[in-house]
Amino acid sequence: GSNEKRTSHGTLNPTNSVSISTLLRKMDLTQIEIELHNHLNYSQTRKWIYSPILLFKLLIVHSFRKQSYRKFIKSLTLEDCIALGIPEIEPGRYHIPSASNLHDFAYNRLRLDGFKKIMYLNGTIACQYIQNGHGMVDSTPIEASRYDKSAEYNPHYACRMHKYHIFHLNNFPLYGIFSEGNAHDAPYAIPLAEIVSAMNP
């Protein structure tokens, strides 16, 4: 299915901010598009209604807006459609993927292994531009749902949680590994460094 957008219904933006849609418009996503095509076996599969790079850009915007798929699709403005390159049916009307199209792409086509490949590629691309960077391993708490029985209670953060151990090059996060909520960073330093070293920082 698809939705059509005729008009813009935007939100107020602070003067110095740039919307994520506009930022994506200015980025060169060629390497990511090639990786998507390889992962999805794009040239050998049935015809796609929407290009993988468009669906991927929509997923990025979706993750920034923190909405359900349905609310996110309904929230897209005219400016979003233009910036993201959504096909125009006629002046002012856009052929927007449905919420189920986007959900299917994320969970059944790209899947977790596809996201991991893209994130690894992002780290590799970042390494090409960060000169004389300093590496650092740190972790951040991931608070668990009250229904998550596998999450341990962490007395320091006073909640049930998991942890995400992240290797940063300067301020840029290159790669991360999840663990249980009371794990220390030390055992993850070498595995993270080994992964990052293959990115040629």
XYZ file of C-alpha atoms in Angstrom:
201
model
C 0.000 0.000 0.000
C 0.965 3.622 -0.184
C -0.003 6.995 1.173
C -0.150 10.293 -0.643
C 0.849 13.634 0.838
C -0.601 16.867 -0.513
C 0.450 19.456 2.032
C 3.034 20.093 4.702
C 2.110 19.929 8.380
C 5.417 20.634 10.083
C 6.661 21.308 13.575
C 8.580 24.364 14.721
C 12.354 24.046 14.366
C 14.893 26.052 16.362
C 16.668 28.488 14.030
C 20.039 26.732 14.105
C 18.785 23.158 13.726
C 18.655 21.077 10.566
C 16.021 18.380 10.196
C 17.285 14.817 9.841
C 15.575 14.618 6.418
C 17.502 17.668 5.184
C 20.744 16.292 6.605
C 20.225 12.985 4.771
C 19.604 14.878 1.539
C 23.064 16.456 1.815
C 24.886 13.187 2.568
C 26.608 10.913 0.070
C 25.034 7.525 0.774
C 26.529 5.732 -2.253
C 28.566 3.213 -0.226
C 25.582 2.422 1.977
C 23.363 1.980 -1.084
C 25.858 -0.494 -2.605
C 25.996 -2.426 0.696
C 22.188 -2.519 0.815
C 21.980 -3.844 -2.747
C 24.532 -6.570 -1.988
C 22.846 -7.582 1.264
C 19.367 -7.649 -0.279
C 20.535 -9.346 -3.499
C 18.731 -6.420 -5.132
C 19.448 -7.250 -8.774
C 18.207 -10.860 -8.438
C 14.990 -10.314 -6.490
C 11.510 -9.345 -7.591
C 10.829 -5.753 -8.549
C 10.912 -3.330 -5.662
C 8.169 -0.690 -5.451
C 10.465 1.557 -3.391
C 14.252 1.688 -3.603
C 16.146 0.171 -0.645
C 18.003 3.444 -0.001
C 14.706 5.351 0.299
C 13.353 2.792 2.774
C 16.622 2.906 4.710
C 16.525 6.719 4.925
C 12.940 6.495 6.174
C 14.084 4.069 8.891
C 16.749 6.560 10.009
C 14.189 9.371 10.272
C 11.792 6.980 12.027
C 14.430 6.176 14.653
C 15.020 9.897 15.327
C 11.318 10.672 15.726
C 10.635 7.747 18.070
C 7.098 7.131 16.820
C 5.176 4.038 15.830
C 5.481 3.162 12.139
C 1.918 4.309 11.516
C 2.311 7.675 13.281
C 5.673 8.238 11.622
C 4.317 7.730 8.098
C 1.429 10.102 8.853
C 3.859 12.697 10.246
C 5.882 13.041 7.018
C 5.744 16.580 5.670
C 6.056 17.902 2.146
C 9.597 18.993 3.048
C 10.418 15.444 4.232
C 9.137 13.979 0.973
C 11.280 16.312 -1.129
C 14.412 15.889 1.018
C 14.165 12.085 1.161
C 13.493 11.716 -2.570
C 10.058 10.127 -2.264
C 8.609 9.731 -5.786
C 6.202 12.481 -6.793
C 2.931 11.282 -8.358
C 1.930 14.755 -9.471
C 2.856 18.219 -8.195
C 2.519 18.167 -4.399
C 1.447 14.489 -4.141
C 3.965 11.825 -3.126
C 3.976 8.031 -3.310
C 4.830 7.339 0.355
C 5.424 3.754 1.543
C 2.835 2.456 3.989
C 3.714 1.665 7.593
C 3.558 -2.061 6.750
C 5.970 -1.564 3.795
C 8.519 0.071 6.085
C 8.068 -2.472 8.870
C 8.461 -5.362 6.398
C 11.659 -3.836 5.035
C 13.150 -3.476 8.530
C 12.183 -6.871 9.954
C 11.938 -9.228 6.965
C 14.313 -7.831 4.348
C 17.073 -5.831 6.010
C 16.846 -7.685 9.333
C 19.319 -7.400 12.202
C 22.218 -8.786 10.154
C 21.675 -6.081 7.518
C 21.643 -3.334 10.151
C 24.899 -4.709 11.573
C 26.556 -4.634 8.141
C 25.464 -1.030 7.609
C 26.651 0.056 11.057
C 30.021 -1.644 10.496
C 30.291 0.160 7.146
C 29.455 3.484 8.864
C 32.319 2.916 11.290
C 34.681 2.084 8.428
C 33.675 5.257 6.556
C 34.150 7.353 9.715
C 37.649 5.916 10.185
C 38.652 7.306 6.770
C 37.976 10.854 7.985
C 39.157 10.839 11.614
C 42.875 11.650 11.678
C 45.043 11.030 14.766
C 41.982 9.950 16.741
C 42.028 8.661 20.291
C 40.213 5.409 21.060
C 38.125 4.925 24.171
C 35.832 2.218 25.521
C 32.864 3.289 27.608
C 29.460 1.876 28.420
C 25.943 3.175 28.734
C 22.996 1.697 30.641
C 20.040 0.355 28.668
C 17.093 0.393 31.055
C 14.990 -2.729 30.690
C 11.275 -3.100 30.367
C 9.592 -4.237 33.567
C 8.620 -7.390 31.648
C 12.233 -8.269 30.821
C 13.038 -11.041 33.293
C 16.603 -11.446 31.967
C 17.659 -7.933 33.059
C 19.651 -7.695 36.280
C 19.260 -4.978 38.889
C 22.182 -2.529 38.903
C 22.578 -0.800 42.295
C 24.590 2.130 40.852
C 21.849 3.063 38.347
C 19.068 1.775 40.640
C 17.214 -0.027 37.861
C 16.980 -3.332 35.991
C 19.101 -2.916 32.894
C 21.486 -4.180 30.236
C 24.691 -2.441 29.161
C 26.060 -1.332 25.829
C 29.876 -1.230 25.645
C 31.006 1.202 22.939
C 34.330 1.869 21.231
C 34.651 5.592 20.401
C 37.226 7.166 18.117
C 37.340 10.706 19.466
C 33.614 11.451 19.932
C 32.417 9.071 17.210
C 30.948 5.700 18.304
C 32.343 3.014 15.982
C 30.999 -0.247 17.384
C 29.217 -1.622 20.429
C 28.490 -4.889 22.221
C 25.516 -5.559 24.534
C 25.943 -7.315 27.878
C 24.071 -7.975 31.097
C 23.569 -4.961 33.342
C 26.401 -5.476 35.846
C 29.219 -6.324 33.435
C 32.461 -4.317 33.589
C 33.959 -2.654 30.510
C 37.357 -4.379 30.767
C 36.419 -7.775 29.221
C 34.951 -5.973 26.189
C 37.945 -3.738 25.417
C 39.920 -6.324 23.411
C 36.949 -7.737 21.419
C 35.882 -4.171 20.530
C 39.435 -3.168 19.591
C 39.756 -6.235 17.334
C 36.573 -5.340 15.470
C 37.541 -1.671 15.162
C 41.077 -2.505 13.982
C 39.529 -4.196 10.919
C 37.919 -0.829 10.082
C 41.432 0.590 9.505
C 41.283 3.594 11.850
